[in-house]
CSV table of C-alpha atoms and ligand atoms in Angstrom, one decimal:
chain,number,residue,atom,x,y,z
A,1,MET,CA,28.0,4.6,-19.0
A,2,THR,CA,24.7,2.9,-19.9
A,3,VAL,CA,23.8,0.4,-17.2
A,4,LEU,CA,22.4,-2.8,-18.9
A,5,LEU,CA,21.9,-5.1,-16.0
A,6,ASP,CA,20.9,-3.7,-12.6
A,7,LEU,CA,20.1,-5.9,-9.6
A,8,SER,CA,18.8,-3.8,-6.7
A,9,SER,CA,18.5,-5.5,-3.3
A,10,VAL,CA,17.5,-8.8,-4.9
A,11,SER,CA,16.4,-11.6,-2.5
A,12,VAL,CA,15.7,-15.1,-3.8
A,13,SER,CA,14.0,-18.2,-2.2
A,14,ILE,CA,13.5,-21.7,-3.3
A,15,GLY,CA,10.7,-23.2,-1.3
A,16,SER,CA,11.2,-22.1,2.3
A,17,ALA,CA,14.9,-21.6,1.9
A,18,ALA,CA,16.0,-18.0,1.6
A,19,LEU,CA,19.2,-18.3,-0.6
A,20,LEU,CA,20.0,-14.7,-1.7
A,21,ASP,CA,19.6,-11.8,0.6
A,22,GLY,CA,19.6,-8.2,-0.8
A,23,ILE,CA,22.1,-8.5,-3.7
A,24,SER,CA,22.8,-5.3,-5.5
A,25,LEU,CA,25.1,-5.1,-8.5
A,26,SER,CA,25.1,-3.5,-12.0
A,27,VAL,CA,26.9,-4.1,-15.3
A,28,ALA,CA,27.3,-1.3,-17.8
A,29,ARG,CA,28.0,-1.4,-21.5
A,30,GLY,CA,31.7,-2.0,-22.2
A,31,GLN,CA,32.2,-3.2,-18.6
A,32,ILE,CA,33.3,-6.6,-17.3
A,33,VAL,CA,32.1,-7.4,-13.8
A,34,GLY,CA,33.3,-10.4,-11.9
A,35,LEU,CA,30.9,-12.2,-9.6
A,36,VAL,CA,33.1,-14.2,-7.2
A,37,GLY,CA,32.8,-16.5,-4.3
A,38,GLU,CA,33.2,-20.2,-3.3
A,39,SER,CA,30.7,-22.9,-4.3
A,40,GLY,CA,27.5,-22.3,-2.4
A,41,SER,CA,27.9,-18.5,-2.2
A,42,GLY,CA,24.9,-17.9,-4.6
A,43,LYS,CA,26.8,-16.9,-7.8
A,44,SER,CA,24.9,-19.2,-10.2
A,45,LEU,CA,21.6,-18.3,-8.5
A,46,THR,CA,22.3,-14.6,-9.0
A,47,ALA,CA,22.9,-15.4,-12.7
A,48,MET,CA,19.6,-17.3,-13.0
A,49,ALA,CA,17.8,-14.3,-11.3
A,50,ALA,CA,19.5,-12.0,-13.9
A,51,MET,CA,18.2,-14.1,-16.8
A,52,GLY,CA,14.7,-14.6,-15.4
A,53,LEU,CA,15.3,-18.3,-15.2
A,54,LEU,CA,14.5,-18.9,-11.5
A,55,PRO,CA,11.1,-20.6,-12.2
A,56,LEU,CA,13.0,-23.4,-13.9
A,57,ILE,CA,14.5,-24.5,-10.5
A,58,GLY,CA,11.4,-23.6,-8.5
A,59,GLY,CA,12.9,-20.3,-7.3
A,60,ARG,CA,11.3,-16.9,-7.0
A,61,ILE,CA,12.4,-13.3,-6.3
A,62,THR,CA,11.1,-12.3,-2.8
A,63,GLY,CA,12.5,-8.8,-2.8
A,64,GLY,CA,14.2,-6.1,-4.9
A,65,THR,CA,14.2,-5.8,-8.7
A,66,VAL,CA,16.1,-7.0,-11.7
A,67,ARG,CA,16.3,-4.5,-14.6
A,68,PHE,CA,17.6,-5.1,-18.0
A,69,ASP,CA,18.2,-1.9,-20.1
A,70,GLY,CA,15.8,-0.1,-17.7
A,71,GLN,CA,13.0,-2.7,-18.0
A,72,ASN,CA,11.8,-4.5,-14.9
A,73,MET,CA,12.2,-8.2,-15.7
A,74,GLY,CA,9.8,-9.1,-12.9
A,75,ALA,CA,7.0,-7.3,-14.7
A,76,MET,CA,7.6,-9.0,-18.1
A,77,THR,CA,5.7,-12.0,-19.4
A,78,ASP,CA,7.6,-15.3,-19.7
A,79,ALA,CA,7.6,-14.7,-23.5
A,80,GLY,CA,9.2,-11.3,-23.0
A,81,ARG,CA,11.9,-12.8,-20.9
A,82,ARG,CA,12.5,-15.6,-23.4
A,83,ALA,CA,12.8,-13.1,-26.2
A,84,LEU,CA,15.6,-11.3,-24.3
A,85,ARG,CA,17.6,-14.4,-23.7
A,86,GLY,CA,19.6,-15.4,-26.7
A,87,ARG,CA,18.8,-12.2,-28.5
A,88,ARG,CA,19.9,-9.5,-26.0
A,89,ILE,CA,21.4,-11.7,-23.3
A,90,GLY,CA,23.9,-14.4,-24.2
A,91,PHE,CA,24.8,-17.2,-21.8
A,92,VAL,CA,28.0,-19.3,-21.6
A,93,THR,CA,27.8,-22.3,-19.4
A,94,GLN,CA,30.6,-24.0,-17.5
A,95,ASN,CA,30.2,-27.3,-19.2
A,96,PRO,CA,30.2,-27.0,-23.0
A,97,MET,CA,28.8,-30.5,-23.4
A,98,THR,CA,25.5,-29.4,-21.8
A,99,ALA,CA,25.2,-26.6,-24.4
A,100,LEU,CA,26.2,-28.6,-27.5
A,101,ASP,CA,24.1,-31.2,-29.2
A,102,PRO,CA,26.3,-34.3,-29.7
A,103,VAL,CA,24.5,-35.3,-32.9
A,104,GLN,CA,24.6,-32.0,-34.7
A,105,ARG,CA,27.6,-30.6,-36.6
A,106,ILE,CA,29.3,-27.6,-34.9
A,107,GLY,CA,28.7,-25.1,-37.6
A,108,GLU,CA,24.9,-25.8,-37.7
A,109,GLN,CA,24.7,-25.3,-34.0
A,110,VAL,CA,26.1,-21.8,-34.3
A,111,ASP,CA,24.2,-21.0,-37.5
A,112,VAL,CA,20.9,-21.7,-35.9
A,113,VAL,CA,21.3,-18.9,-33.3
A,114,ALA,CA,21.8,-16.2,-36.0
A,115,ARG,CA,19.0,-17.6,-38.1
A,116,LEU,CA,16.6,-17.6,-35.1
A,117,HIS,CA,17.5,-14.4,-33.4
A,118,LEU,CA,18.7,-12.2,-36.4
A,119,GLY,CA,16.5,-13.8,-39.1
A,120,LEU,CA,19.5,-14.4,-41.3
A,121,PRO,CA,19.3,-16.7,-44.3
A,122,GLN,CA,21.5,-19.9,-44.1
A,123,ALA,CA,24.4,-18.6,-46.2
A,124,ALA,CA,24.7,-15.3,-44.3
A,125,ALA,CA,24.4,-17.2,-41.0
A,126,ARG,CA,27.2,-19.5,-42.0
A,127,ALA,CA,29.4,-16.6,-43.1
A,128,ARG,CA,28.8,-15.1,-39.6
A,129,THR,CA,29.6,-18.4,-37.9
A,130,LEU,CA,32.9,-18.6,-39.7
A,131,ASP,CA,33.7,-15.0,-38.9
A,132,LEU,CA,33.0,-15.5,-35.2
A,133,MET,CA,35.0,-18.7,-35.1
A,134,THR,CA,38.0,-16.8,-36.6
A,135,GLN,CA,37.6,-14.0,-34.1
A,136,LEU,CA,37.7,-16.7,-31.4
A,137,ARG,CA,41.0,-17.8,-32.9
A,138,ILE,CA,39.7,-21.2,-34.0
A,139,PRO,CA,42.2,-22.4,-36.6
A,140,ASP,CA,40.7,-23.7,-39.9
A,141,ALA,CA,37.1,-22.6,-39.0
A,142,ALA,CA,35.6,-24.1,-42.1
A,143,SER,CA,36.8,-27.7,-41.2
A,144,VAL,CA,35.8,-27.2,-37.5
A,145,ALA,CA,32.3,-26.1,-38.6
A,146,GLU,CA,31.9,-29.5,-40.2
A,147,ALA,CA,33.1,-31.4,-37.1
A,148,TRP,CA,31.0,-33.2,-34.5
A,149,PRO,CA,31.4,-32.0,-30.8
A,150,HIS,CA,33.2,-35.2,-29.7
A,151,GLN,CA,36.0,-34.5,-32.2
A,152,LEU,CA,37.0,-31.2,-30.5
A,153,SER,CA,39.1,-30.6,-27.4
A,154,GLY,CA,37.5,-29.0,-24.2
A,155,GLY,CA,39.0,-25.6,-25.0
A,156,MET,CA,37.7,-25.7,-28.6
A,157,LYS,CA,34.2,-26.7,-27.5
A,158,GLN,CA,34.2,-23.8,-25.0
A,159,ARG,CA,35.1,-21.4,-27.8
A,160,ILE,CA,32.1,-22.8,-29.8
A,161,VAL,CA,29.8,-22.2,-26.8
A,162,ILE,CA,31.1,-18.6,-26.7
A,163,ALA,CA,30.5,-18.2,-30.5
A,164,MET,CA,26.9,-19.4,-29.9
A,165,ALA,CA,26.4,-16.9,-27.1
A,166,LEU,CA,27.7,-14.1,-29.4
A,167,ALA,CA,25.9,-15.2,-32.6
A,168,GLY,CA,22.6,-13.5,-31.7
A,169,GLU,CA,24.5,-10.2,-31.3
A,170,PRO,CA,23.6,-9.8,-27.6
A,171,ASP,CA,24.3,-6.7,-25.5
A,172,LEU,CA,25.0,-8.6,-22.3
A,173,ILE,CA,26.9,-11.9,-21.9
A,174,ILE,CA,26.6,-13.9,-18.6
A,175,ALA,CA,29.4,-16.5,-18.4
A,176,ASP,CA,29.1,-19.0,-15.5
A,177,GLU,CA,32.6,-20.3,-14.7
A,178,PRO,CA,33.4,-20.5,-18.5
A,179,THR,CA,36.9,-22.0,-18.0
A,180,THR,CA,36.6,-24.1,-14.9
A,181,ALA,CA,36.8,-27.4,-16.8
A,182,LEU,CA,39.9,-26.4,-18.7
A,183,ASP,CA,43.7,-26.5,-18.0
A,184,VAL,CA,45.3,-23.3,-16.8
A,185,THR,CA,46.9,-22.2,-20.1
A,186,VAL,CA,43.7,-22.7,-22.1
A,187,GLN,CA,41.7,-20.9,-19.4
A,188,ALA,CA,44.0,-17.8,-19.7
A,189,GLN,CA,43.6,-17.8,-23.5
A,190,ILE,CA,39.8,-18.1,-23.4
A,191,ILE,CA,39.4,-15.4,-20.7
A,192,GLN,CA,41.7,-13.1,-22.7
A,193,ILE,CA,39.8,-13.7,-26.0
A,194,LEU,CA,36.4,-13.2,-24.3
A,195,GLY,CA,37.6,-10.0,-22.6
A,196,SER,CA,38.8,-8.5,-25.9
A,197,LEU,CA,35.7,-9.5,-27.8
A,198,VAL,CA,33.5,-7.8,-25.1
A,199,ARG,CA,35.6,-4.6,-25.2
A,200,ASP,CA,35.9,-4.5,-29.0
A,201,ARG,CA,32.1,-4.9,-29.4
A,202,GLY,CA,31.1,-2.6,-26.5
A,203,LEU,CA,29.2,-5.5,-24.8
A,204,ALA,CA,28.7,-6.0,-21.1
A,205,LEU,CA,30.0,-9.1,-19.4
A,206,LEU,CA,29.0,-10.6,-16.0
A,207,LEU,CA,31.7,-13.2,-15.4
A,208,ILE,CA,31.0,-15.7,-12.7
A,209,THR,CA,34.1,-17.3,-11.2
A,210,HIS,CA,35.5,-18.7,-7.9
A,211,ASP,CA,39.0,-17.5,-9.0
A,212,MET,CA,40.2,-14.0,-8.0
A,213,GLY,CA,43.1,-14.6,-10.5
A,214,VAL,CA,40.6,-14.5,-13.4
A,215,VAL,CA,39.0,-11.4,-11.9
A,216,ALA,CA,42.4,-9.7,-11.8
A,217,GLN,CA,43.2,-10.7,-15.4
A,218,VAL,CA,40.1,-9.2,-17.1
A,219,CYS,CA,37.5,-7.5,-14.9
A,220,ASP,CA,36.8,-3.8,-14.3
A,221,ARG,CA,34.7,-4.3,-11.1
A,222,VAL,CA,34.1,-7.2,-8.8
A,223,ALA,CA,31.2,-8.3,-6.6
A,224,VAL,CA,32.2,-10.7,-3.8
A,225,LEU,CA,29.4,-13.0,-2.6
A,226,TYR,CA,29.4,-15.0,0.6
A,227,ALA,CA,26.6,-17.3,1.7
A,228,GLY,CA,24.0,-15.5,-0.3
A,229,ARG,CA,25.0,-11.9,0.7
A,230,LEU,CA,27.2,-9.3,-0.9
A,231,ALA,CA,30.4,-9.0,1.1
A,232,GLU,CA,32.2,-6.3,-1.0
A,233,GLU,CA,31.8,-4.6,-4.4
A,234,GLY,CA,34.0,-2.1,-6.2
A,235,PRO,CA,36.7,-1.5,-8.8
A,236,VAL,CA,39.1,-4.3,-9.2
A,237,GLU,CA,42.2,-2.1,-8.9
A,238,GLY,CA,41.0,-0.6,-5.6
A,239,ILE,CA,40.0,-3.9,-4.1
A,240,PHE,CA,43.2,-5.6,-5.0
A,241,ALA,CA,45.2,-2.7,-3.6
A,242,GLU,CA,43.2,-2.5,-0.4
A,243,SER,CA,40.4,-5.0,0.2
A,244,ALA,CA,38.2,-4.1,3.1
A,245,HIS,CA,36.2,-7.4,3.7
A,246,PRO,CA,38.2,-10.2,5.4
A,247,TYR,CA,36.6,-12.7,3.0
A,248,THR,CA,37.8,-10.7,-0.1
A,249,THR,CA,41.3,-10.6,1.4
A,250,ALA,CA,41.1,-14.4,1.9
A,251,LEU,CA,40.0,-15.0,-1.7
A,252,ILE,CA,42.9,-12.8,-3.0
A,253,GLY,CA,45.2,-14.8,-0.7
A,254,CYS,CA,44.1,-18.0,-2.5
A,255,ILE,CA,45.6,-16.8,-5.9
A,256,PRO,CA,48.6,-19.0,-6.7
A,257,GLN,CA,51.8,-16.8,-7.0
A,258,GLU,CA,54.6,-17.3,-9.4
A,259,GLY,CA,57.4,-19.3,-7.8
A,260,MET,CA,55.1,-20.7,-5.1
A,261,ALA,CA,56.1,-24.2,-3.9
A,262,ARG,CA,53.8,-27.0,-5.0
A,263,GLY,CA,51.2,-27.7,-2.4
A,264,SER,CA,51.6,-24.3,-0.7
A,265,LEU,CA,48.3,-22.9,-2.0
A,266,ARG,CA,46.4,-21.3,0.9
A,267,GLY,CA,42.8,-22.2,1.1
A,268,ILE,CA,40.2,-20.6,3.5
A,269,PRO,CA,39.7,-22.7,6.6
A,270,GLY,CA,36.1,-23.9,7.1
A,271,ALA,CA,33.3,-24.0,4.6
A,272,VAL,CA,30.4,-21.9,3.3
A,273,PRO,CA,27.4,-22.7,5.6
A,274,ALA,CA,24.4,-24.7,4.2
A,275,ALA,CA,21.2,-22.7,3.4
A,276,PHE,CA,19.4,-24.4,6.3
A,277,ALA,CA,22.2,-23.7,8.8
A,278,MET,CA,23.1,-20.0,8.3
A,279,PRO,CA,24.8,-18.5,11.3
A,280,PRO,CA,23.3,-15.4,12.9
A,281,GLY,CA,24.9,-12.0,12.4
A,282,CYS,CA,27.6,-11.9,9.8
A,283,ARG,CA,27.5,-15.3,8.0
A,284,PHE,CA,31.3,-15.2,7.7
A,285,HIS,CA,31.9,-14.9,11.5
A,286,PRO,CA,32.7,-18.6,12.1
A,287,ARG,CA,35.6,-18.3,9.6
A,288,CYS,CA,36.8,-14.8,10.4
A,289,ALA,CA,39.8,-13.9,12.6
A,290,ARG,CA,38.3,-10.4,13.2
A,291,ALA,CA,34.9,-11.6,14.5
A,292,SER,CA,33.6,-9.9,17.6
A,293,ASP,CA,30.4,-10.3,19.6
A,294,LEU,CA,28.8,-7.6,17.4
A,295,CYS,CA,29.6,-9.7,14.3
A,296,ARG,CA,28.0,-12.8,15.9
A,297,ARG,CA,24.7,-11.1,16.7
A,298,SER,CA,24.2,-8.3,14.1
A,299,VAL,CA,24.1,-8.4,10.3
A,300,PRO,CA,26.6,-5.9,8.9
A,301,PRO,CA,24.8,-3.5,6.6
A,302,PRO,CA,26.5,-2.6,3.3
A,303,ARG,CA,28.1,0.9,3.5
A,304,SER,CA,30.1,3.0,1.0
A,305,HIS,CA,33.8,2.2,0.8
A,306,GLY,CA,35.9,4.1,-1.8
A,307,GLN,CA,34.0,3.7,-5.1
A,308,GLY,CA,32.2,0.6,-3.9
A,309,THR,CA,30.5,-0.9,-0.9
A,310,VAL,CA,31.5,-3.3,1.9
A,311,ALA,CA,29.4,-5.2,4.5
A,312,CYS,CA,31.6,-5.7,7.5
A,313,HIS,CA,31.6,-4.3,11.1
A,314,HIS,CA,35.4,-4.2,11.3
A,315,PRO,CA,36.7,-3.7,7.7
A,316,GLU,CA,40.4,-4.1,7.1
A,317,ALA,CA,40.8,-0.8,5.1
A,318,GLY,CA,39.4,2.5,6.3
A,319,THR,CA,35.9,3.4,5.2
B,1,LIG,FE1,34.6,-10.7,10.1
B,1,LIG,FE2,32.9,-9.3,11.6
B,1,LIG,FE3,33.5,-8.4,9.2
B,1,LIG,FE4,32.0,-10.5,9.4
B,1,LIG,S1,31.5,-8.4,10.1
B,1,LIG,S2,33.7,-10.3,8.0
B,1,LIG,S3,32.9,-11.5,11.2
B,1,LIG,S4,34.9,-8.7,11.0
């Protein structure tokens, strides 16, 4: 499989705060990789590093490399990175209203991506917009193309944002919590549509989510982040059958099960530590029932586990 996105031991700081520490993950063509963790785990920062957008928030890569299709993004000019975004890397945000211009009709906002990145004339761009909207199962695409953003439901707006991300024919899509603001039924539909489009077109998708249920639904591999470090990475099937890191197991335990009584959803006690108050050793130790003295003083190095890696001194499954 051709690896499109490859992060190798990437560390990121903003000012004096070290926020990501040695993150490694890759996404190959035709593959869907979930990047999962609670708020504050570093998921969105990892996405910004992957898109070369850290300077926008005053961030910088302090170690490791980000490669897109074999090219070191750190060695590119700003113009080179800008050219990749939109054309070869599409981005889907969690809030469609930040991506849509409220005073421009829907169709024009999708057309412009194909005109800009593919150089299509207006009529061809519009034909492409309507085709994409139909593939995203938007009923009566021609009427929706003439609508204003405020006339559409949240689920419909998110489909338009996905159409915009696909309109430049990218090779890689990075989707940051693309369904968080939507109700559960619409969430499931959109994830399923996005998954089939990625597979049909042989694209690569990095799907950022806090929800292991979404990972189980559509991803091939999953990378679990905790407090800026990679806890576990591997094939979804293997990790769901036998997770090795206690944090991964806890996240899987948070997936609501059918028939579960209302209010019985299990959360993970405690909270992700703030960047300025990271505990020594394993950062998960204050929340971990398996924590030992070793965990409290020494950082667990990532080691091979099955077809992936785990960073834990006392993994739950054999390594
Ligand atoms: Fe728990 Fe120790 Fe593993 Fe950290 S290293 S997850 S504290 S068992």
